Amino acid sequence: MVNKYLLFKENPDLNITIKIGELVEMVEYAIKLSRQELEQQVVDAKKETYLTRVEASKMLSVDKSTLWRWNKQKYLTHVEVGGKRLYRMSDVKQILEKDLRVNNKLKK
């Protein structure tokens, strides 16, 4: 089943003939995968931590005006909760990791 699903996903313009039972099986498999992904996103969202502007700017070693500009550019977007601008820790970590990779490449 997995192989057929991947074949169809990789070749969307491919014309084939399949039995209705196989079609139902594929649809159920696709639903199962989607459900697992959504459940994982819910679990991850519950684990997410948030930083204030001050914490995010210190962690990234940038000024608060840079955070404002990054939000406008959609580079690092904030979430407003109760009138406070908070930044996802996962987004901040992503920027730090990206910066680390760039610096490592420059050193080589």
Coordinates of C-alpha atoms in Angstrom, one line a residue:
M1 CA 0.0 0.0 0.0
V2 CA 2.8 2.5 0.9
N3 CA 4.5 1.9 -2.4
K4 CA 1.3 2.6 -4.4
Y5 CA 0.7 5.7 -2.4
L6 CA 4.2 7.0 -2.9
L7 CA 4.0 6.1 -6.6
F8 CA 0.8 8.1 -7.0
K9 CA 2.2 11.0 -5.0
E10 CA 5.4 11.2 -7.1
N11 CA 3.6 10.8 -10.4
P12 CA 0.4 12.9 -10.2
D13 CA -0.2 12.9 -14.0
L14 CA 0.0 9.1 -14.3
N15 CA -3.1 7.4 -15.6
I16 CA -3.9 4.0 -14.0
T17 CA -6.7 1.6 -13.4
I18 CA -7.3 0.4 -9.9
K19 CA -10.0 -1.5 -8.1
I20 CA -12.4 0.3 -5.8
G21 CA -11.2 -1.6 -2.8
E22 CA -7.6 -0.4 -3.5
L23 CA -8.9 3.2 -3.8
V24 CA -10.7 3.0 -0.5
E25 CA -7.6 1.5 1.1
M26 CA -5.4 4.4 -0.3
V27 CA -7.9 7.0 0.9
E28 CA -7.9 5.5 4.4
Y29 CA -4.1 5.4 4.4
A30 CA -3.9 9.1 3.3
I31 CA -6.4 10.0 6.1
K32 CA -4.4 8.0 8.6
L33 CA -1.2 9.8 7.6
S34 CA -2.9 13.2 7.8
R35 CA -4.4 12.4 11.2
Q36 CA -1.0 11.4 12.5
E37 CA 0.6 14.6 11.3
L38 CA -2.2 16.7 12.8
E39 CA -1.9 14.9 16.1
Q40 CA 1.8 15.5 16.2
Q41 CA 1.3 19.2 15.4
V42 CA -1.2 19.4 18.3
V43 CA 1.3 17.7 20.7
D44 CA 4.1 20.0 19.5
A45 CA 2.0 23.1 19.9
K46 CA 1.2 22.1 23.5
K47 CA 5.0 21.8 24.1
E48 CA 5.8 25.2 22.5
T49 CA 7.3 27.8 24.8
Y50 CA 7.2 31.6 24.1
L51 CA 9.7 34.4 24.7
T52 CA 9.0 38.1 25.4
R53 CA 10.5 40.8 23.2
V54 CA 13.2 41.3 25.8
E55 CA 14.1 37.6 26.0
A56 CA 14.0 37.1 22.3
S57 CA 16.2 40.2 21.6
K58 CA 18.7 39.0 24.2
M59 CA 18.8 35.5 22.9
L60 CA 19.3 36.6 19.3
S61 CA 21.6 39.5 20.3
V62 CA 19.5 42.0 18.4
D63 CA 17.6 45.2 19.2
K64 CA 13.9 45.2 19.7
S65 CA 13.6 47.3 16.6
T66 CA 15.1 44.4 14.6
L67 CA 12.4 42.1 16.0
W68 CA 9.8 44.6 14.8
R69 CA 11.4 44.7 11.3
W70 CA 11.7 40.9 11.2
N71 CA 8.1 40.6 12.0
K72 CA 7.2 43.0 9.2
Q73 CA 9.4 40.9 6.8
K74 CA 7.8 37.7 8.1
Y75 CA 11.3 36.4 9.1
L76 CA 10.4 36.1 12.7
T77 CA 6.7 36.6 13.4
H78 CA 5.3 37.3 16.8
V79 CA 2.1 36.1 18.4
E80 CA -0.1 38.5 20.4
V81 CA -1.4 37.1 23.6
G82 CA -3.2 39.4 26.0
G83 CA -1.7 42.5 24.3
K84 CA 1.8 41.1 24.6
R85 CA 4.0 40.2 21.7
L86 CA 5.6 36.8 22.2
Y87 CA 8.0 34.9 20.0
R88 CA 8.0 31.1 19.6
M89 CA 11.1 29.5 21.0
S90 CA 11.1 27.1 18.1
D91 CA 11.3 30.0 15.6
V92 CA 14.1 31.7 17.6
K93 CA 16.0 28.4 17.7
Q94 CA 15.6 28.0 14.0
I95 CA 17.2 31.4 13.4
L96 CA 20.1 30.6 15.8
E97 CA 20.7 27.3 14.1
K98 CA 20.6 28.9 10.6
D99 CA 23.1 31.6 11.8
L100 CA 25.4 28.8 13.3
R101 CA 25.4 26.9 10.0
V102 CA 26.2 30.1 8.0
N103 CA 29.0 30.9 10.4
N104 CA 30.4 27.4 10.2
K105 CA 30.5 27.6 6.4
L106 CA 32.3 30.9 6.5
K107 CA 35.0 29.5 8.8
K108 CA 35.8 26.7 6.4

